[in-house]
Amino acid sequence: MSDKATLSLQARRAFLGRLGLAATCTGAAMGAGVLGAVQSATGKSATPAGPAQDGPSAGSGKTSASGSGSFPTPDYDWTKHQWAFGVDATKCIGCLRCVEACKRENHVPANAHQFRTWVERYAYLEGEDKVRIDSQQDPVNIAASGSEREYRFANRYKDAKVEKAFFVPKLCNQCTHPACVQVCPVGATYRTKDGVVLIDQEYCIGCRYCVQACPYGARYFDEEKGVADKCSWCYHRITKNLEPACVEVCPVGARVFGDTRDKQSPISLFIRNNRVQVLRPESGNAPNVFYVGIDKEVN
Amino acid sequence: LTWNTNMPKHIFRLLCLLLGVVVVALAAPRILTVDSFHRFGHYRADSVTQIAAREPAYQTASYCLTCHVKRVAQWSANSHKSVTCEVCHGAAEGHPDNGKLPSAKDTVKLCTLCHEAMPGRPHTQPQIVLAQHNPYAASGQQCAACHNPHAPKIAAGLIKVTGNAALGKQRAESCADCHGADGNSPNNTWPSLAGQNAAYLARILAAYKSGDQQDVAMTPLAKELEDADIQNLAAFYAGSGCKAKPQAKPVGDAELGKTVAKNCAGCHGETGVTGNPAWPSLAAQRPGYTVNALKAFRSGLRKDPMMAGVSRGLSDADISNLAAYYAVQACPPVTQGRKTP
């Protein structure tokens, strides 16, 4: 009996020994592989800058896919731009053409609840302490438009005694220190070198941390795709030398866009010629949408 | 395999296991993440390229300009030039391959998006109270019936008339054969000019002179007019008294014309006496002329963006009824030197 037991114990030990040996061999092989991968990775990250500096003749091999070293497209180099956005609330007429254009341009779900950009109305009525705020998704305004796909502000204060009222367009602030990027667990959102916070919808796992983290409520969750989404300053347009769709359609010039590196660009002039402010500076996000003509209640 | 140290075997195996775990932990991210992930930072560089590669939906006015040269020229020279094509017509993506872009049917709905008087809109924005500005909006009176969306200001083409009526009277002697000595046409097919809006007269004469408007009889005559002549003639006819001509046998039915004329009332007034000097009064106009003018607008011989639109839907019967209706209306009140805002 005891002999048999010893025999089976020895057999098991022998098996485990062989298993250990196999594990070690695999580990060593993988380790060598990793070392190679790390080396090739560091080699790769070193090359993109290389050919551009060495001149076109040096541009050979794998990096030629990105043209003459310009990224993300052959015609657009993101290291040469730094975008910023301006909103002149004193000009906004609340026509909401920007909101509809944004929905169309960026395939935002056609409902009255999800927006990449939106417009808020602030109305101070006589004898009231608190400001009244509504946006295009307010049920009264949806009733006025008659559809969840079209937007208009209902003339709800026409018979009221309005002390002061104004419209404020809102959008993603493309912060320099974005809280949304910090909380993303999978690297699906990031800030580009030209100053836009983008979302990689292929990598987004739909955890919605970023939606919660944004102090401006700029993000929404697209239930159909299962990913977070937000304003990208129409990154596909600005990299083609076009303005964002909302700026393109604004009939009164309330939205200003441009490159801060160009001192004569609309945004540089806007920032230089106006006393501008940002929303919630205390949040530490360093937002890049600059406002003119807003009140202390706007944040 | 021989083992010469004093390390117990089970510790050795544990170390092996640990090594395996470390190796897997190091290798897995390399194998499972794509190549471009750490290229610029903790994200996939390829996703930037993918986002940047998307095609824009809004094409900008320069895209429209490639075909619609005249429309763009008119639009860009007028007050709506800050409202780009795609604001009203929608994104041009897929146009013209996928067909026409829409023109808004309900211009009241479209225009009030920006122009409805509303607290919060800056004072520089032109705003209207719909009930006062267009009381017929509920019964379908469109903004585009009076305003050309590409050149919306009605007074934009308004010519200021400062001519001398006495000099105009002398110059008008050569016009008297057709239009009557005092501007009351002696026959049915040539227009009466007496009591007409001076700004309108000046605009039409200038159009004949420049060739924008053509007429076998008028074009050669108008070419000889000096700018001062046009001013003087307009002042003379505008101040001349209008006389209605009793009609021998009316071609159309004035009663039926009255119903059709409701569509014209927004610009030409309910009885053909317009409130805006840019447009002609039609009251007491010779019916043969009114018929010819409307048919010319309908066929495109006479060009006017507004009239082209509204005359398109008129039948021959509608036109003669309209002419009969306006012919029997009372003359516009004559005021020496009509108001020109």
Short mmCIF file of N, CA, C and O in Angstrom, two decimals, chain B residues 222-297:
data_model
loop_
_atom_site.label_atom_id
_atom_site.label_comp_id
_atom_site.label_asym_id
_atom_site.label_seq_id
_atom_site.Cartn_x
_atom_site.Cartn_y
_atom_site.Cartn_z
N ALA B 222 -35.31 104.73 -73.54
CA ALA B 222 -34.67 104.90 -72.23
C ALA B 222 -33.17 105.06 -72.35
O ALA B 222 -32.53 105.69 -71.50
N LYS B 223 -32.59 104.50 -73.42
CA LYS B 223 -31.13 104.62 -73.59
C LYS B 223 -30.71 106.08 -73.73
O LYS B 223 -29.59 106.45 -73.40
N GLU B 224 -31.64 106.91 -74.27
CA GLU B 224 -31.31 108.32 -74.47
C GLU B 224 -31.47 109.15 -73.21
O GLU B 224 -31.06 110.32 -73.17
N LEU B 225 -32.06 108.56 -72.16
CA LEU B 225 -32.31 109.34 -70.93
C LEU B 225 -31.03 109.53 -70.13
O LEU B 225 -30.25 108.60 -69.94
N GLU B 226 -30.87 110.76 -69.65
CA GLU B 226 -29.80 111.01 -68.68
C GLU B 226 -30.31 110.60 -67.30
O GLU B 226 -31.51 110.45 -67.09
N ASP B 227 -29.38 110.43 -66.36
CA ASP B 227 -29.81 110.08 -64.99
C ASP B 227 -30.72 111.16 -64.42
O ASP B 227 -31.68 110.87 -63.72
N ALA B 228 -30.40 112.42 -64.76
CA ALA B 228 -31.23 113.51 -64.26
C ALA B 228 -32.63 113.45 -64.86
O ALA B 228 -33.62 113.73 -64.18
N ASP B 229 -32.72 113.06 -66.16
CA ASP B 229 -34.03 112.91 -66.80
C ASP B 229 -34.88 111.90 -66.04
O ASP B 229 -36.08 112.11 -65.82
N ILE B 230 -34.25 110.80 -65.69
CA ILE B 230 -34.99 109.75 -64.99
C ILE B 230 -35.55 110.29 -63.68
O ILE B 230 -36.71 110.07 -63.34
N GLN B 231 -34.72 111.02 -62.96
CA GLN B 231 -35.16 111.61 -61.69
C GLN B 231 -36.33 112.57 -61.91
O GLN B 231 -37.33 112.52 -61.20
N ASN B 232 -36.20 113.43 -62.93
CA ASN B 232 -37.24 114.43 -63.18
C ASN B 232 -38.54 113.77 -63.62
O ASN B 232 -39.62 114.15 -63.18
N LEU B 233 -38.42 112.78 -64.52
CA LEU B 233 -39.62 112.09 -65.01
C LEU B 233 -40.34 111.38 -63.86
O LEU B 233 -41.57 111.46 -63.74
N ALA B 234 -39.55 110.72 -63.02
CA ALA B 234 -40.16 110.00 -61.89
C ALA B 234 -40.88 110.98 -60.98
O ALA B 234 -42.00 110.71 -60.51
N ALA B 235 -40.26 112.11 -60.73
CA ALA B 235 -40.89 113.10 -59.86
C ALA B 235 -42.17 113.64 -60.49
O ALA B 235 -43.19 113.81 -59.81
N PHE B 236 -42.14 113.88 -61.80
CA PHE B 236 -43.32 114.42 -62.47
C PHE B 236 -44.49 113.45 -62.43
O PHE B 236 -45.60 113.79 -62.00
N TYR B 237 -44.24 112.21 -62.87
CA TYR B 237 -45.35 111.24 -62.94
C TYR B 237 -45.88 110.90 -61.56
O TYR B 237 -47.08 110.71 -61.37
N ALA B 238 -44.99 110.83 -60.59
CA ALA B 238 -45.44 110.49 -59.24
C ALA B 238 -46.38 111.56 -58.70
O ALA B 238 -47.31 111.28 -57.95
N GLY B 239 -46.13 112.80 -59.10
CA GLY B 239 -46.96 113.88 -58.59
C GLY B 239 -48.18 114.17 -59.44
O GLY B 239 -49.01 115.01 -59.08
N SER B 240 -48.27 113.49 -60.56
CA SER B 240 -49.40 113.75 -61.46
C SER B 240 -50.64 113.00 -60.97
O SER B 240 -50.54 111.92 -60.38
N GLY B 241 -51.81 113.59 -61.24
CA GLY B 241 -53.05 112.99 -60.76
C GLY B 241 -53.47 111.80 -61.60
O GLY B 241 -53.47 111.84 -62.83
N CYS B 242 -53.82 110.74 -60.91
CA CYS B 242 -54.24 109.52 -61.61
C CYS B 242 -55.75 109.59 -61.87
O CYS B 242 -56.52 110.02 -61.03
N LYS B 243 -56.12 109.16 -63.09
CA LYS B 243 -57.55 109.10 -63.43
C LYS B 243 -57.87 107.67 -63.87
O LYS B 243 -57.23 107.13 -64.76
N ALA B 244 -58.87 107.11 -63.23
CA ALA B 244 -59.29 105.77 -63.64
C ALA B 244 -60.04 105.89 -64.96
O ALA B 244 -60.74 106.86 -65.20
N LYS B 245 -59.85 104.90 -65.83
CA LYS B 245 -60.50 104.94 -67.14
C LYS B 245 -61.65 103.94 -67.12
O LYS B 245 -61.45 102.76 -66.85
N PRO B 246 -62.87 104.43 -67.36
CA PRO B 246 -63.97 103.48 -67.38
C PRO B 246 -63.78 102.46 -68.49
O PRO B 246 -63.46 102.82 -69.62
N GLN B 247 -63.93 101.21 -68.14
CA GLN B 247 -63.65 100.16 -69.12
C GLN B 247 -64.87 99.86 -69.97
O GLN B 247 -66.00 99.79 -69.46
N ALA B 248 -64.65 99.67 -71.25
CA ALA B 248 -65.74 99.35 -72.16
C ALA B 248 -66.30 97.96 -71.84
O ALA B 248 -67.45 97.81 -71.47
N LYS B 249 -65.47 96.97 -71.97
CA LYS B 249 -65.93 95.62 -71.65
C LYS B 249 -64.82 94.89 -70.90
O LYS B 249 -63.77 94.59 -71.46
N PRO B 250 -65.04 94.65 -69.63
CA PRO B 250 -64.00 93.98 -68.83
C PRO B 250 -63.77 92.55 -69.32
O PRO B 250 -64.71 91.81 -69.57
N VAL B 251 -62.50 92.20 -69.47
CA VAL B 251 -62.15 90.85 -69.93
C VAL B 251 -62.29 89.86 -68.78
O VAL B 251 -62.83 88.77 -68.94
N GLY B 252 -61.81 90.24 -67.63
CA GLY B 252 -61.83 89.33 -66.49
C GLY B 252 -62.96 89.66 -65.53
O GLY B 252 -63.71 90.63 -65.72
N ASP B 253 -63.07 88.86 -64.50
CA ASP B 253 -64.10 89.04 -63.49
C ASP B 253 -63.46 89.66 -62.25
O ASP B 253 -62.63 89.02 -61.59
N ALA B 254 -63.81 90.90 -61.96
CA ALA B 254 -63.18 91.61 -60.85
C ALA B 254 -63.45 90.93 -59.52
O ALA B 254 -62.60 90.91 -58.63
N GLU B 255 -64.62 90.31 -59.37
CA GLU B 255 -64.97 89.66 -58.11
C GLU B 255 -64.06 88.45 -57.86
O GLU B 255 -63.58 88.23 -56.76
N LEU B 256 -63.85 87.66 -58.92
CA LEU B 256 -62.94 86.51 -58.79
C LEU B 256 -61.52 87.00 -58.58
O LEU B 256 -60.74 86.39 -57.83
N GLY B 257 -61.19 88.11 -59.23
CA GLY B 257 -59.85 88.66 -59.08
C GLY B 257 -59.57 89.08 -57.65
O GLY B 257 -58.44 88.98 -57.18
N LYS B 258 -60.62 89.50 -56.95
CA LYS B 258 -60.43 89.96 -55.57
C LYS B 258 -59.89 88.85 -54.68
O LYS B 258 -59.02 89.08 -53.83
N THR B 259 -60.36 87.61 -54.90
CA THR B 259 -59.86 86.50 -54.08
C THR B 259 -58.39 86.21 -54.38
O THR B 259 -57.60 85.97 -53.47
N VAL B 260 -58.04 86.26 -55.67
CA VAL B 260 -56.64 86.01 -56.03
C VAL B 260 -55.76 87.12 -55.48
O VAL B 260 -54.64 86.88 -55.02
N ALA B 261 -56.28 88.34 -55.50
CA ALA B 261 -55.48 89.50 -55.11
C ALA B 261 -55.08 89.48 -53.64
O ALA B 261 -54.16 90.21 -53.24
N LYS B 262 -55.75 88.65 -52.84
CA LYS B 262 -55.35 88.55 -51.43
C LYS B 262 -53.90 88.11 -51.31
O LYS B 262 -53.21 88.48 -50.37
N ASN B 263 -53.44 87.28 -52.27
CA ASN B 263 -52.05 86.82 -52.23
C ASN B 263 -51.07 87.93 -52.57
O ASN B 263 -49.88 87.82 -52.29
N CYS B 264 -51.56 88.98 -53.20
CA CYS B 264 -50.68 90.07 -53.63
C CYS B 264 -50.68 91.21 -52.61
O CYS B 264 -49.86 92.13 -52.70
N ALA B 265 -51.69 91.13 -51.67
CA ALA B 265 -51.94 92.27 -50.79
C ALA B 265 -50.74 92.62 -49.91
O ALA B 265 -50.53 93.78 -49.57
N GLY B 266 -49.94 91.60 -49.57
CA GLY B 266 -48.82 91.86 -48.69
C GLY B 266 -47.88 92.93 -49.23
O GLY B 266 -47.37 93.75 -48.48
N CYS B 267 -47.68 92.95 -50.54
CA CYS B 267 -46.78 93.95 -51.14
C CYS B 267 -47.56 95.07 -51.82
O CYS B 267 -47.19 96.24 -51.73
N HIS B 268 -48.62 94.72 -52.56
CA HIS B 268 -49.27 95.72 -53.40
C HIS B 268 -50.49 96.36 -52.74
O HIS B 268 -51.16 97.18 -53.37
N GLY B 269 -50.77 95.98 -51.52
CA GLY B 269 -51.92 96.55 -50.83
C GLY B 269 -53.21 95.84 -51.21
O GLY B 269 -53.32 95.25 -52.30
N GLU B 270 -54.21 95.91 -50.32
CA GLU B 270 -55.44 95.14 -50.57
C GLU B 270 -56.18 95.66 -51.79
O GLU B 270 -56.80 94.90 -52.52
N THR B 271 -56.13 96.98 -52.02
CA THR B 271 -56.82 97.52 -53.19
C THR B 271 -55.82 97.99 -54.25
O THR B 271 -56.13 98.82 -55.09
N GLY B 272 -54.60 97.46 -54.17
CA GLY B 272 -53.61 97.80 -55.18
C GLY B 272 -52.87 99.09 -54.90
O GLY B 272 -52.16 99.60 -55.75
N VAL B 273 -53.05 99.62 -53.68
CA VAL B 273 -52.29 100.81 -53.29
C VAL B 273 -51.22 100.35 -52.31
O VAL B 273 -51.53 99.99 -51.18
N THR B 274 -49.99 100.33 -52.77
CA THR B 274 -48.94 99.73 -51.96
C THR B 274 -48.48 100.67 -50.85
O THR B 274 -48.56 101.90 -50.98
N GLY B 275 -48.01 100.08 -49.79
CA GLY B 275 -47.50 100.89 -48.69
C GLY B 275 -45.99 101.10 -48.77
O GLY B 275 -45.42 101.84 -48.00
N ASN B 276 -45.35 100.41 -49.72
CA ASN B 276 -43.90 100.50 -49.80
C ASN B 276 -43.49 101.11 -51.13
O ASN B 276 -43.85 100.60 -52.18
N PRO B 277 -42.73 102.20 -51.11
CA PRO B 277 -42.39 102.89 -52.35
C PRO B 277 -41.53 102.09 -53.31
O PRO B 277 -41.37 102.48 -54.47
N ALA B 278 -40.97 100.97 -52.84
CA ALA B 278 -40.15 100.17 -53.74
C ALA B 278 -41.00 99.43 -54.76
O ALA B 278 -40.50 99.01 -55.80
N TRP B 279 -42.28 99.24 -54.43
CA TRP B 279 -43.14 98.44 -55.30
C TRP B 279 -44.18 99.32 -55.97
O TRP B 279 -44.58 100.35 -55.43
N PRO B 280 -44.70 98.87 -57.11
CA PRO B 280 -45.70 99.68 -57.81
C PRO B 280 -47.09 99.53 -57.20
O PRO B 280 -47.46 98.46 -56.73
N SER B 281 -47.84 100.63 -57.24
CA SER B 281 -49.28 100.53 -57.00
C SER B 281 -49.92 99.98 -58.27
O SER B 281 -49.48 100.27 -59.38
N LEU B 282 -50.98 99.19 -58.10
CA LEU B 282 -51.65 98.58 -59.25
C LEU B 282 -53.05 99.13 -59.44
O LEU B 282 -53.70 98.87 -60.46
N ALA B 283 -53.53 99.90 -58.46
CA ALA B 283 -54.91 100.40 -58.52
C ALA B 283 -55.08 101.28 -59.75
O ALA B 283 -54.21 102.10 -60.07
N ALA B 284 -56.19 101.09 -60.45
CA ALA B 284 -56.57 101.86 -61.63
C ALA B 284 -55.60 101.69 -62.79
O ALA B 284 -55.62 102.46 -63.75
N GLN B 285 -54.77 100.67 -62.71
CA GLN B 285 -53.85 100.41 -63.82
C GLN B 285 -54.63 99.84 -65.01
O GLN B 285 -55.65 99.18 -64.83
N ARG B 286 -54.14 100.13 -66.22
CA ARG B 286 -54.82 99.63 -67.42
C ARG B 286 -54.74 98.10 -67.43
O ARG B 286 -53.64 97.53 -67.35
N PRO B 287 -55.87 97.41 -67.57
CA PRO B 287 -55.87 95.94 -67.39
C PRO B 287 -55.04 95.22 -68.44
O PRO B 287 -54.42 94.20 -68.15
N GLY B 288 -55.02 95.73 -69.67
CA GLY B 288 -54.22 95.06 -70.70
C GLY B 288 -52.75 95.04 -70.33
O GLY B 288 -52.05 94.04 -70.52
N TYR B 289 -52.29 96.16 -69.74
CA TYR B 289 -50.90 96.22 -69.32
C TYR B 289 -50.64 95.23 -68.19
O TYR B 289 -49.64 94.50 -68.19
N THR B 290 -51.54 95.20 -67.20
CA THR B 290 -51.35 94.30 -66.06
C THR B 290 -51.24 92.85 -66.53
O THR B 290 -50.39 92.08 -66.07
N VAL B 291 -52.11 92.49 -67.50
CA VAL B 291 -52.08 91.11 -68.03
C VAL B 291 -50.73 90.84 -68.69
O VAL B 291 -50.08 89.83 -68.41
N ASN B 292 -50.31 91.77 -69.54
CA ASN B 292 -49.03 91.57 -70.24
C ASN B 292 -47.86 91.46 -69.27
O ASN B 292 -46.98 90.60 -69.42
N ALA B 293 -47.87 92.34 -68.25
CA ALA B 293 -46.76 92.32 -67.30
C ALA B 293 -46.72 91.01 -66.54
O ALA B 293 -45.66 90.39 -66.38
N LEU B 294 -47.89 90.55 -66.08
CA LEU B 294 -47.91 89.29 -65.32
C LEU B 294 -47.48 88.12 -66.18
O LEU B 294 -46.75 87.23 -65.72
N LYS B 295 -47.92 88.12 -67.44
CA LYS B 295 -47.51 87.02 -68.32
C LYS B 295 -46.01 87.07 -68.59
O LYS B 295 -45.36 86.03 -68.73
N ALA B 296 -45.48 88.29 -68.68
CA ALA B 296 -44.04 88.42 -68.91
C ALA B 296 -43.26 87.90 -67.70
O ALA B 296 -42.24 87.23 -67.84
N PHE B 297 -43.77 88.20 -66.49
CA PHE B 297 -43.11 87.67 -65.28
C PHE B 297 -43.19 86.15 -65.27
O PHE B 297 -42.23 85.46 -64.94
#
